[in-house]
Coordinates of C-alpha atoms in Angstrom, one line a residue:
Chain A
X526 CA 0.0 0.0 0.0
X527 CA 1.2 3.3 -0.8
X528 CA -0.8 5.4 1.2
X529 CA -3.1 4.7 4.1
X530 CA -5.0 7.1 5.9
X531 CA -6.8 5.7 9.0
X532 CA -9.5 7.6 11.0
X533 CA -8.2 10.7 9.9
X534 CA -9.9 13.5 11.8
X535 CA -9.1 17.6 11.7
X536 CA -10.8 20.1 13.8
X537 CA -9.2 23.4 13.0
X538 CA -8.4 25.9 16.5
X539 CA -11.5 27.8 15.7
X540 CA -13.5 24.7 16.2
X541 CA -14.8 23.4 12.7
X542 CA -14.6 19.7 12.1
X543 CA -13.2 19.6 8.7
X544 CA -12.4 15.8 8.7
X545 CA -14.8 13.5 10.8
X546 CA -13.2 9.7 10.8
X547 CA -11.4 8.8 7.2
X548 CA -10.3 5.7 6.2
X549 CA -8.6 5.4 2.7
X550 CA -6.2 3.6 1.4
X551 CA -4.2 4.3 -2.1
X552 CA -2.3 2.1 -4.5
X553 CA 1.0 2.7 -5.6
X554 CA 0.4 4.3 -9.0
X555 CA -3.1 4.9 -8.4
X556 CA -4.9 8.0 -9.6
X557 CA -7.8 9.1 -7.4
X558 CA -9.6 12.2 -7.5
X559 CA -11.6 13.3 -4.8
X560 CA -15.1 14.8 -4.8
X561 CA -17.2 16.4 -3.5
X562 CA -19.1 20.0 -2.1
X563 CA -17.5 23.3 -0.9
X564 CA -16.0 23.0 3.2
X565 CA -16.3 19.1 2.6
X566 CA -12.5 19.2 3.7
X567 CA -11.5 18.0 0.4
X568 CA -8.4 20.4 0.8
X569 CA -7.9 19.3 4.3
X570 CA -7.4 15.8 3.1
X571 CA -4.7 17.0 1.2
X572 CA -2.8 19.5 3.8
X573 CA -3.1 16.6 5.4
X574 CA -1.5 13.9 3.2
X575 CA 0.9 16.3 2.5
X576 CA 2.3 17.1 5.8
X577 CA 1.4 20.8 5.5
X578 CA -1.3 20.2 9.0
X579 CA -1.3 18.3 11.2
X580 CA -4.2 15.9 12.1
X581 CA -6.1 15.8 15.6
X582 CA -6.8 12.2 15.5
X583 CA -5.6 9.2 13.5
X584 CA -2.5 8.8 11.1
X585 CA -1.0 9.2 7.3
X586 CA 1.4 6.4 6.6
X587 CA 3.0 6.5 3.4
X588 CA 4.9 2.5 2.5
X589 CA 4.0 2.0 6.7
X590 CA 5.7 5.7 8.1
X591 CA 3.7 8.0 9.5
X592 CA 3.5 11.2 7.8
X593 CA 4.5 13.9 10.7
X594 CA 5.5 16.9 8.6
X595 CA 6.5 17.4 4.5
X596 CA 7.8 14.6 3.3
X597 CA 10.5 13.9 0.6
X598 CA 8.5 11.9 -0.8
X599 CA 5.3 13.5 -1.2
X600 CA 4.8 17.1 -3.1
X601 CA 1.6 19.2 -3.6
X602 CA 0.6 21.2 -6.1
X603 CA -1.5 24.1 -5.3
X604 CA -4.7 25.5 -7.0
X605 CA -2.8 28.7 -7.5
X606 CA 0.7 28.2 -9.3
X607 CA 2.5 29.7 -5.7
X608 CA 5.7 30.5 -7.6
X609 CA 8.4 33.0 -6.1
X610 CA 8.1 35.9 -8.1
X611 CA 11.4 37.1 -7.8
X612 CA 13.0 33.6 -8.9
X613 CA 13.1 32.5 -13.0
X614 CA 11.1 30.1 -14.2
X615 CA 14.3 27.7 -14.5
X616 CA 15.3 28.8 -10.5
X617 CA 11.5 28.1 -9.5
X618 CA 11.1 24.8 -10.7
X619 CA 14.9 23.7 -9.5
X620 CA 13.5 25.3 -5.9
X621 CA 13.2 21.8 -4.0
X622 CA 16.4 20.6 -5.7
X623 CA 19.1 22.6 -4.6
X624 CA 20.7 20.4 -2.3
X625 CA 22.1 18.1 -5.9
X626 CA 24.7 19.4 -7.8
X627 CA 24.2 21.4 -10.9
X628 CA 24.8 18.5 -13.2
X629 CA 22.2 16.5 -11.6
X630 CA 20.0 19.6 -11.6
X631 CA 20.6 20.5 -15.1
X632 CA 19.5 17.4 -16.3
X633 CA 16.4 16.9 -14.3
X634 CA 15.5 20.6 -15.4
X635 CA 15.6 19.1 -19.3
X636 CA 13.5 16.6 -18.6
X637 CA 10.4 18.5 -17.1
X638 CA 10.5 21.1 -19.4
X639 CA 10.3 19.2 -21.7
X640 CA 7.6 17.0 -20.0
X641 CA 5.9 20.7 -19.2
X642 CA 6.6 22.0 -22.9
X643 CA 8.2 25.1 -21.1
X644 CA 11.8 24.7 -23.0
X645 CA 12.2 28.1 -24.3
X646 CA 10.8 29.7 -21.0
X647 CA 13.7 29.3 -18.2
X648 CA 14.8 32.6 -18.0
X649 CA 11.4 34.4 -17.8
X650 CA 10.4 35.8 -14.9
X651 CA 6.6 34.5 -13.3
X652 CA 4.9 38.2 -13.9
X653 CA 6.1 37.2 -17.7
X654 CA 4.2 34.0 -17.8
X655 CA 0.3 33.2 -18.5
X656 CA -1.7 31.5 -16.0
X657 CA -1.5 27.9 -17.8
X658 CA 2.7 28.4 -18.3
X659 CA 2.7 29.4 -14.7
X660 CA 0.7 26.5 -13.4
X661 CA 2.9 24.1 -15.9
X662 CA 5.9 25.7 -14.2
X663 CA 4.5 24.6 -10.6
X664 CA 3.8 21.1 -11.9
X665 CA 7.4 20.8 -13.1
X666 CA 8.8 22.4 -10.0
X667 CA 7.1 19.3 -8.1
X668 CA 7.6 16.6 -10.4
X669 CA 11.9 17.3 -10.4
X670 CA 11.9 16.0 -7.1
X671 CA 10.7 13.0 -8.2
X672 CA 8.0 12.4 -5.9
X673 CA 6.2 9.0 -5.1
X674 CA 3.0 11.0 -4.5
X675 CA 1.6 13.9 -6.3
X676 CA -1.4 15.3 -4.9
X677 CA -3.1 18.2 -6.6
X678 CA -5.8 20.5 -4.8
X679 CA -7.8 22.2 -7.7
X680 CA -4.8 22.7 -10.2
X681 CA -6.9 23.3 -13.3
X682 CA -9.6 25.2 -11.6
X683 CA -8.8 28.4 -12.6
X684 CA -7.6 28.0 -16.3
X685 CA -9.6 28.0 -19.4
X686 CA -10.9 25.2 -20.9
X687 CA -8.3 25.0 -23.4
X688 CA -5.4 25.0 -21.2
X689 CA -7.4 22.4 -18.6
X690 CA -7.2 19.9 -21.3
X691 CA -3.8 20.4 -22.3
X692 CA -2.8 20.6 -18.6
X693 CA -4.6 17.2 -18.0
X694 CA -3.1 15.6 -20.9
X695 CA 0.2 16.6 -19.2
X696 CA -0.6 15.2 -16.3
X697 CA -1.4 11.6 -17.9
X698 CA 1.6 11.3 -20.0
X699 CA 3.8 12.6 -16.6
X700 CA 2.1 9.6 -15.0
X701 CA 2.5 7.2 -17.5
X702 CA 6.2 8.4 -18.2
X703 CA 6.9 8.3 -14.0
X704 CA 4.0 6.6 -12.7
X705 CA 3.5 8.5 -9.5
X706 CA 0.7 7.4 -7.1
X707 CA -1.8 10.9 -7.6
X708 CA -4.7 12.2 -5.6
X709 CA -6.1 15.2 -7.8
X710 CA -8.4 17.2 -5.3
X711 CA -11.1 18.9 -7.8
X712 CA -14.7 20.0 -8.0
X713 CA -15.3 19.1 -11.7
X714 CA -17.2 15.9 -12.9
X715 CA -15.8 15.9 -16.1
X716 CA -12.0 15.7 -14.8
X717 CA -12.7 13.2 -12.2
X718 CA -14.2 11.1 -14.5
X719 CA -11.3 11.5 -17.3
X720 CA -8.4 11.3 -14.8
X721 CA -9.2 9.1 -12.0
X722 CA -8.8 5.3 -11.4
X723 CA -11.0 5.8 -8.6
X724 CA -13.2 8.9 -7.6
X725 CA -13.9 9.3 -4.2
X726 CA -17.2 11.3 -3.5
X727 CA -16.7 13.3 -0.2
X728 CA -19.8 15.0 2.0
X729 CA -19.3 17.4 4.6
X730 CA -19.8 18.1 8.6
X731 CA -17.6 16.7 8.9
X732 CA -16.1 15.7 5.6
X733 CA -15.8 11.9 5.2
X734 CA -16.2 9.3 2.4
X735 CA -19.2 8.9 0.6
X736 CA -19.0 6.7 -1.9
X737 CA -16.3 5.0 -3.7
X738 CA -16.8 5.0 -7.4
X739 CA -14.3 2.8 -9.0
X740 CA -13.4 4.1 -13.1
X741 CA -12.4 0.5 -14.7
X742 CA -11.5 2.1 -18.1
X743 CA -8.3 2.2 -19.3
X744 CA -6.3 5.9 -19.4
X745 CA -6.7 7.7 -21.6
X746 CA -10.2 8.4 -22.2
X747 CA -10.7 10.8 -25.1
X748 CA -12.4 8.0 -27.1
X749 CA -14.4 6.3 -24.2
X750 CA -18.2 7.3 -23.2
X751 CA -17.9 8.7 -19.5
X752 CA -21.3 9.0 -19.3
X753 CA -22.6 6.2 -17.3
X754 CA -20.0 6.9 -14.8
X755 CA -20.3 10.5 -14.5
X756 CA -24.4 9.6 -13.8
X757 CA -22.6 7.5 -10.9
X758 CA -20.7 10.1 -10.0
X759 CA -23.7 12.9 -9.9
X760 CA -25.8 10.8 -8.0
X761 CA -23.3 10.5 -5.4
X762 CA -22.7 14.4 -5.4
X763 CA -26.5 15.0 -5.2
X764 CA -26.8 12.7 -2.0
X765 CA -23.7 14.5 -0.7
X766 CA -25.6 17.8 -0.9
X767 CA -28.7 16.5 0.6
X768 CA -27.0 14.7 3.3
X769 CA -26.6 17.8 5.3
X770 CA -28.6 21.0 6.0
X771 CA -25.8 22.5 8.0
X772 CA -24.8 26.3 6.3
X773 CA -21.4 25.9 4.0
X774 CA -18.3 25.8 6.2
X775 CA -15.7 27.8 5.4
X776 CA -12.6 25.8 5.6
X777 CA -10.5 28.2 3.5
X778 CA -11.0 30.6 6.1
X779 CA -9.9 28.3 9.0
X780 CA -6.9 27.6 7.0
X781 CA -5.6 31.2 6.1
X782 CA -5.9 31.5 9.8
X783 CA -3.4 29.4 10.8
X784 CA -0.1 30.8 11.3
X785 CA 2.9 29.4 9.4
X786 CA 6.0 30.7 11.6
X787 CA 5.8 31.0 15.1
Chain B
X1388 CA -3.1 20.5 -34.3
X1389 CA -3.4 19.2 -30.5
X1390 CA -4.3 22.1 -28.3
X1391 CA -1.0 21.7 -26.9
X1392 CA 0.6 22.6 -30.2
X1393 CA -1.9 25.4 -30.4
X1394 CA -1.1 26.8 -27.0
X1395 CA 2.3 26.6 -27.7
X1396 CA 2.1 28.6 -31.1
X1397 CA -0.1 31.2 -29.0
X1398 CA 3.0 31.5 -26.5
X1399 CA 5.2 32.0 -29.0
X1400 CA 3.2 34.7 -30.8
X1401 CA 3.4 36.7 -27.6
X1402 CA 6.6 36.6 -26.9
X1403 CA 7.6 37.6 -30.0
X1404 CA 5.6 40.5 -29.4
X1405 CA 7.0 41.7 -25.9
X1406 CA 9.0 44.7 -25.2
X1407 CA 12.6 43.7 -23.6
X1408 CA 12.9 43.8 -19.8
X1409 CA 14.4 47.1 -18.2
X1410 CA 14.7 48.5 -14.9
X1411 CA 15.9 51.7 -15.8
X1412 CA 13.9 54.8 -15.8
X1413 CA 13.5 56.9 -19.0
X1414 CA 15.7 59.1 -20.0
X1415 CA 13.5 62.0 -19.8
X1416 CA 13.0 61.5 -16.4
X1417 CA 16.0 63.3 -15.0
X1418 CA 15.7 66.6 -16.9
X1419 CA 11.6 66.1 -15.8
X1420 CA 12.9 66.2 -12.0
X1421 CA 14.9 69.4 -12.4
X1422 CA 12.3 71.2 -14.2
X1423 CA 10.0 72.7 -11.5
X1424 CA 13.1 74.1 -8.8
X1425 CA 15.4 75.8 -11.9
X1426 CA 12.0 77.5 -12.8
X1427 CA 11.3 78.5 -9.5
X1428 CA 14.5 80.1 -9.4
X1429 CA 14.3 81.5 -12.8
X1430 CA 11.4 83.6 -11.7
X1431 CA 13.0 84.6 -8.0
X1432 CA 15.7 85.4 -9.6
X1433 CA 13.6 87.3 -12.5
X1434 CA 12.0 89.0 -9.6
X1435 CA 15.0 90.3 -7.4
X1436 CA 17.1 91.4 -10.6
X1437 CA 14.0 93.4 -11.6
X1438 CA 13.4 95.1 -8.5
X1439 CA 9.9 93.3 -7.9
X1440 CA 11.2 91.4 -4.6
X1441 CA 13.6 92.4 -2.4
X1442 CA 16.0 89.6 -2.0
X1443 CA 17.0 90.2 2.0
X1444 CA 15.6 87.6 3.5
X1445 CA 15.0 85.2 0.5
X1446 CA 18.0 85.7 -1.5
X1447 CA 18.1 85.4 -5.5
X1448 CA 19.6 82.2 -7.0
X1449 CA 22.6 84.3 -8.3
X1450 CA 23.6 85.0 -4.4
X1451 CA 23.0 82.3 -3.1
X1452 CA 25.3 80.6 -6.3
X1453 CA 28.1 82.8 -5.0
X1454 CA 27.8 82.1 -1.3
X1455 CA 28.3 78.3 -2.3
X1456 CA 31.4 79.5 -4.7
X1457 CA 32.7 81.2 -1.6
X1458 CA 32.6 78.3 0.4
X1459 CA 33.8 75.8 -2.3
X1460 CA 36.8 78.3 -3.0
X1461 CA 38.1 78.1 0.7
X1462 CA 37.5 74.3 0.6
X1463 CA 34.8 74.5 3.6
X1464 CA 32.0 73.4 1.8
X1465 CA 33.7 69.9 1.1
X1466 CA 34.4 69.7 4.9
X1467 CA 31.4 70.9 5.9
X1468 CA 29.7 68.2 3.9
X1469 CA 31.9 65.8 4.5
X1470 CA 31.4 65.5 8.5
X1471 CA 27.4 65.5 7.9
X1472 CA 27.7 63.1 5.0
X1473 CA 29.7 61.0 7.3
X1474 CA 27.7 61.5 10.1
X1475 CA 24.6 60.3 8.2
X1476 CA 26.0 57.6 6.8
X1477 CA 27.3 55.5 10.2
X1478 CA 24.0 56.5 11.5
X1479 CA 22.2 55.3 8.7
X1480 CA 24.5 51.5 8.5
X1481 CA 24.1 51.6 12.4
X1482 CA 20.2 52.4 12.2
X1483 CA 19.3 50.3 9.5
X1484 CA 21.3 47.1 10.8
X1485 CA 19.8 47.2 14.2
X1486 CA 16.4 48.2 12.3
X1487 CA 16.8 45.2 10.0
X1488 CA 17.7 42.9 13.0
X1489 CA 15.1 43.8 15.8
X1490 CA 12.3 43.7 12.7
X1491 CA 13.2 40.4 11.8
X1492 CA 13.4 39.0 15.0
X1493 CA 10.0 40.9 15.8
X1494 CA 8.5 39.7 12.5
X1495 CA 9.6 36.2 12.8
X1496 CA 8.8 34.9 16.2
X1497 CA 6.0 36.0 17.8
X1498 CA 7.2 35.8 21.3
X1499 CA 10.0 38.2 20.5
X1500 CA 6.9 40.3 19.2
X1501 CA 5.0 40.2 22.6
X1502 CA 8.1 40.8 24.6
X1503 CA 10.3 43.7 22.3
X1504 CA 7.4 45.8 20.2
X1505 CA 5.3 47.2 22.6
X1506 CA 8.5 48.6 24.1
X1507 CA 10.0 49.5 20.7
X1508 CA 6.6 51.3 19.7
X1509 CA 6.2 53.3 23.0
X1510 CA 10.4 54.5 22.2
X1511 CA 9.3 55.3 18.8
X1512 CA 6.7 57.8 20.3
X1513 CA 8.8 60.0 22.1
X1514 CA 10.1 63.2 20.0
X1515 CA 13.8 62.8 18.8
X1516 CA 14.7 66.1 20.4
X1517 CA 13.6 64.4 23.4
X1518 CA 16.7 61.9 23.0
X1519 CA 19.7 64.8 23.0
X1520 CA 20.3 65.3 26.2
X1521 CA 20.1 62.6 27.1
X1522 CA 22.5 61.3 24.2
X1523 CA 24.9 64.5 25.5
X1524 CA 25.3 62.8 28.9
X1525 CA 26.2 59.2 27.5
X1526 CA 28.0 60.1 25.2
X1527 CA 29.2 63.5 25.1
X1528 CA 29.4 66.4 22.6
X1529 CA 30.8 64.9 20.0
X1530 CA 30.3 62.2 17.1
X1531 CA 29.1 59.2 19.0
X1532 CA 25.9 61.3 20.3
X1533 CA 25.3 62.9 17.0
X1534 CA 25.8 59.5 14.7
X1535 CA 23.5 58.2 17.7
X1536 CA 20.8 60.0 17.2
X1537 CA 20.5 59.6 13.5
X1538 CA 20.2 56.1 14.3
X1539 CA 17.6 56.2 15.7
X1540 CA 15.4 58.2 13.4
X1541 CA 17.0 55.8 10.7
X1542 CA 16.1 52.6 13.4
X1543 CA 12.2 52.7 13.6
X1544 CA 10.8 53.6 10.3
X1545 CA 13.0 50.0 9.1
X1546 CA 12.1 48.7 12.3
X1547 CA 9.0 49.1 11.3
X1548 CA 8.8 48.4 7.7
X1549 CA 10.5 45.5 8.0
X1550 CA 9.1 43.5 11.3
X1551 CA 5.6 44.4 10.0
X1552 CA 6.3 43.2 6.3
X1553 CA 7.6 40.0 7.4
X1554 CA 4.8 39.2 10.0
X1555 CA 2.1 40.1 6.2
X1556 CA 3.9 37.6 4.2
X1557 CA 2.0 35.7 2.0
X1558 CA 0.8 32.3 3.9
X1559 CA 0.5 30.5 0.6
X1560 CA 4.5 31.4 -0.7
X1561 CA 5.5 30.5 3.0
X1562 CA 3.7 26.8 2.6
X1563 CA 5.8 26.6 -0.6
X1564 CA 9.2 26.5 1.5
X1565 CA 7.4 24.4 4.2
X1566 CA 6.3 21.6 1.2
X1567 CA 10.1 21.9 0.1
X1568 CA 11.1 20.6 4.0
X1569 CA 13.6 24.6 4.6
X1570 CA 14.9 24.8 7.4
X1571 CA 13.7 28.0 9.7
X1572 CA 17.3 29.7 8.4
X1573 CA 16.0 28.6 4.4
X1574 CA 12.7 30.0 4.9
X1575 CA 14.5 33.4 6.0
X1576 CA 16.8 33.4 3.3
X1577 CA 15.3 31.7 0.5
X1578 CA 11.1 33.4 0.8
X1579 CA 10.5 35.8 3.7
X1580 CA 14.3 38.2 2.7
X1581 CA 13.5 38.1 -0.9
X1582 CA 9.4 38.5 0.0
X1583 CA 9.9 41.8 2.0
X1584 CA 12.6 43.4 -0.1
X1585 CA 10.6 46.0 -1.3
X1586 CA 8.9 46.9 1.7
X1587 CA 12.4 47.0 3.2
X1588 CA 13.5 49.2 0.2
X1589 CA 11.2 51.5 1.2
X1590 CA 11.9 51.7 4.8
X1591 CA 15.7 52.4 4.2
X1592 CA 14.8 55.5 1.7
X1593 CA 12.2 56.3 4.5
X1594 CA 15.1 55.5 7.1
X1595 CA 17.6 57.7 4.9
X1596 CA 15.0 60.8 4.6
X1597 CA 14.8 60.5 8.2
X1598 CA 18.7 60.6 9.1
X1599 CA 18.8 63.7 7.1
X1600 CA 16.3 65.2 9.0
X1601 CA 18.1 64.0 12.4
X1602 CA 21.5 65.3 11.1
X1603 CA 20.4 68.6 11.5
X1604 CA 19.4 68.4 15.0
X1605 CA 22.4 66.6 15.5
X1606 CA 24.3 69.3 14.6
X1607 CA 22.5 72.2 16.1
X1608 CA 23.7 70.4 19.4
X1609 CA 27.3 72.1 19.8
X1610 CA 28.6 71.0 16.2
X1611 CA 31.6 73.1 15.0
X1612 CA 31.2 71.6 11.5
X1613 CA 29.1 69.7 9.3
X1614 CA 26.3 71.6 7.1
X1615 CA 24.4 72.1 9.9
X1616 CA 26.8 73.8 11.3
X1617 CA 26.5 76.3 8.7
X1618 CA 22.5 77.0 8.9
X1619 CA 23.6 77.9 13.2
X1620 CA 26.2 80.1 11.9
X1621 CA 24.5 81.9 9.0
X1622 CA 21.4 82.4 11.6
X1623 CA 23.8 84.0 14.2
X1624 CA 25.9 85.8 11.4
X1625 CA 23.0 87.3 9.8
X1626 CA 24.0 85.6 6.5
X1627 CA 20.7 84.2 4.8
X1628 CA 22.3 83.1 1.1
X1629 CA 24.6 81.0 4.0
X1630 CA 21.5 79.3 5.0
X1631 CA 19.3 78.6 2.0
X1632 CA 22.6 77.2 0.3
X1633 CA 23.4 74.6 3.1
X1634 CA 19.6 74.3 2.5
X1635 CA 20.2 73.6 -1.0
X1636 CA 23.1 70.9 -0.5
X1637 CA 21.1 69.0 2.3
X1638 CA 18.3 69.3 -0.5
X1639 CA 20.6 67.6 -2.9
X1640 CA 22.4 65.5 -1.2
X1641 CA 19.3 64.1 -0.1
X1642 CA 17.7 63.4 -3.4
X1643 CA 21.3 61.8 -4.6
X1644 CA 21.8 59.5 -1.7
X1645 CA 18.3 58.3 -2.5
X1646 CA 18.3 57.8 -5.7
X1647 CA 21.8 56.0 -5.8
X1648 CA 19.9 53.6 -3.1
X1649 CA 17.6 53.4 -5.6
X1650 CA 19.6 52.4 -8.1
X1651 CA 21.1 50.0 -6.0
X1652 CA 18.3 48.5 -5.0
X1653 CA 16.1 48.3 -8.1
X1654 CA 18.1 45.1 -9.3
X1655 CA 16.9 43.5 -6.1
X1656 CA 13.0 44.2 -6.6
X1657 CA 13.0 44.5 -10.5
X1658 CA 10.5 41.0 -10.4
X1659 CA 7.7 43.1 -9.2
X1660 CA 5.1 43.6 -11.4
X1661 CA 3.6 46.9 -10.5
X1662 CA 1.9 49.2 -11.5
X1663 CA 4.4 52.0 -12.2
X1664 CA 7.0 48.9 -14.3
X1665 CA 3.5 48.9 -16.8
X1666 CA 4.2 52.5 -17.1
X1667 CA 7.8 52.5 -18.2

């Protein structure tokens, strides 16, 4: 198992329950996107994974260790690109690598651009980029470490339609070129249904696992009829939405209010 | 065409069509600068030379011009300006480092916050003029008091700028250093420095203003040199062109010694895409 998540549970300091009991456990290789409603914790799950918070009860093991902090072996990609603005495009996505020599870094930093199509683009500065090169340029800054497990929280969320599908044909070739184990956080149907080997349908107050909606087509899916499972995957939405009557929590809030130094 | 290929001929399109990168202002902006103060005194000096204004008490451009020639010719102007330029400058290294330092450390941890800024804040409220004698009786009449002093105007405006710049620091940058596994001494150096360079950019020119400002009180406190120096002397003396031209040199000295920190600065913050940058 590559990742295990046992009665995960996170109540923030300004007391919402973002994550009642979750149980979950991921594949090595295994793409699942999670689904589901605004404040379902959705992006909790992933702070979470990725050692960015901390939970109040239960444990993230990744091959059997707990997960206690950011791990090597783990990288998240944002829904916004995050990139330093005052680094280059080339020093941005070589960020997490600076501890290998500049051989090693050099050649790593061919690879993803050319897996991101950014070749021509290293010495630009992030204010010079649009939002889908800047968003590509956060995808390669994660994949040159070379992580076992890519989790994404929204990445495509903000882009145009055009660039979502290029971005998510990216993603498929980066996993069937490296094969990382990916838990792509989004709120779209459409993507779940195209990416995932497994969609997980979340509900809120507190945010746990609906229903587990397994994809058994192979990837990719540009030819395939989706339909039947995206029917699947609505239904499971719609019960989500019904299941509470609770107003929307705002999670985002409780999250921008934790502090990140001291 | 995929829409890969497509998205990549759009990219290409615009950068073909994008202006190359500069940091430097236009070259009319210098002579823009000068324009309003050498018309002001093309008319005062239009004025006195015509008999419309007297001249006493606000003397013409062409006196005043001569008073500096004076001083220049016996070689007091350059030591005149020399002690206040030094002057300024330890205070302003001395101000800004212990500025720099206490911010960060304020900024950073938040117990050092509790326990050092109400303190700092209630110091920054009492009136600099408050500080010289007290400044006289630790450390005398001469430089150590006077560079002290200008520290401290130069101290709490980077104080400031920096401890509260670091403590607004974009969460979402910050998580990218902690996803990245830096060490506390990496997150200083590698996000939060670069992330409040501007904001400390400012301070220091704000800091800089300010030691200019303190020089002068400095040296009204027993100085028997520096350019303020000469405002005390031309007061007692009866000498008004004295006055306005150690006004003028403290006027350009000021605007040099910020814009050369400007210019070496604007390397450091040229990744800001701002408003003014969209201008240029």
């Amino acid at each position: 198992m590559m990742l295990s998540l046992r009665s995960l549970a996170k109540t923030y300091p300004n007391g919402v329950e973002a994550l009642g009991a979750l149980n979950l456990d991921i594949l090595a290789g295994e793409i699942v996107a999670v689904i589901g409603g605004s404040g379902c914790g959705k992006s909790t799950l992933l702070r979470l994974i990725s050692g960015l918070e901390s939970a109040t009860r239960g444990q993230v093991k990744i091959h059997g260790e707990q997960v206690m902090a950011p791990h090597p072996l783990i990288n998240l990609i944002f829904q916004e690109p995050r990139l330093l603005p005052w680094l280059t495009v080339e020093q941005n996505i070589c960020f997490g690598i600076r501890h290998l020599d500049r051989l090693e870094q050099g050649r790593r930093l061919r690879a993803v651009l050319q897996q991101v199509q950014l070749q021509s683009y290293e010495k630009r500065l992030p204010k010079e980029l649009s939002g889908g090169q800047a968003q590509r340029v956060a995808i390669a800054r994660a994949l040159i470490t070379q992580p076992e497990v890519l989790l994404l929280d929204e990445p495509f969320s903000a882009l145009d339609a055009m660039t979502r599908a290029s971005l998510q044909d990216h993603l498929l070739e980066i996993w069937r070129d490296a094969g990382p184990t990916i838990v792509i956080v989004t709120h779209d149907i459409e993507e779940a249904a195209a990416l995932a080997h497994r969609v997980v349908v979340m509900q809120p107050s507190p945010g746990r696992i609906l229903e587990e909606i397994d994809m058994d087509l192979p990837l990719p899916r540009h030819e395939l009829d989706l339909e039947p499972y995206k029917k699947r995957i609505r239904a499971a939405l719609r019960r989500s939405l019904a299941s509470t009557d609770q107003p929307e929590l705002n999670l985002n809030e409780a999250i921008s209010n934790r502090r990140v130094f001291s | 065409m995929t829409t890969t290929d497509l998205l990549a001929a759009k990219e290409r399109e615009l950068r073909s069509s994008r202006a190359p990168r500069s940091w430097r202002p236009a070259v009319g902006a210098p002579l823009a600068a000068v324009l309003l103060p050498v018309l002001g005194f093309l008319v005062w000096q239009i004025l006195v030379s015509s008999g419309l204004a007297s001249g006493r008490l606000v003397p013409p451009p062409s006196r005043i011009l001569y008073a500096l020639w004076q001083l220049q010719k016996t070689g007091e102007l350059y030591h005149h300006l020399l002690a206040t330029v030094g002057r300024v400058l330890f205070g302003f290294l001395a101000g800004a480092v212990a500025g720099i330092l206490l911010g960060g450390v304020t900024g950073y941890f938040r117990l050092a916050r509790r326990l050092l800024d109400p303190t700092l804040q209630a110091l920054r409220a009492i009136p600099s003029i408050a500080w010289v004698p007290l400044f006289i009786l630790w450390f005398g009449i001469f430089e150590t008091s006077k560079v002290a002093l200008i520290a401290v105007g130069v101290f709490f405006p980077v104080y400031l700028g920096v401890s509260a710049s670091l403590s607004s620091v974009d969460r979402k940058i910050v998580e990218v250093g902690r996803i990245f596994r830096l060490s506390g001494f990496d997150l200083v150096r590698r996000i939060l420095f670069p992330a409040i360079l501007p904001a400390l950019v400012v301070s220091l020119r704000t800091g800089l203003g300010l030691g200019w400002m303190f020089v002068v009180a400095a040296e009204f406190m027993g100085a028997s040199e520096g350019l303020g120096y000469l405002l005390v002397d031309g007061q007692q003396l009866g000498k008004p062109d004295q006055i306005v031209a150690a006004i003028l040199v403290f006027a350009i000295l000021g605007k040099f010694s910020d814009g050369l920190l400007v210019l070496l600065t604007a390397p450091l913050t040229a990744w800001q895409d701002n408003f003014r940058r969209e201008q240029e």
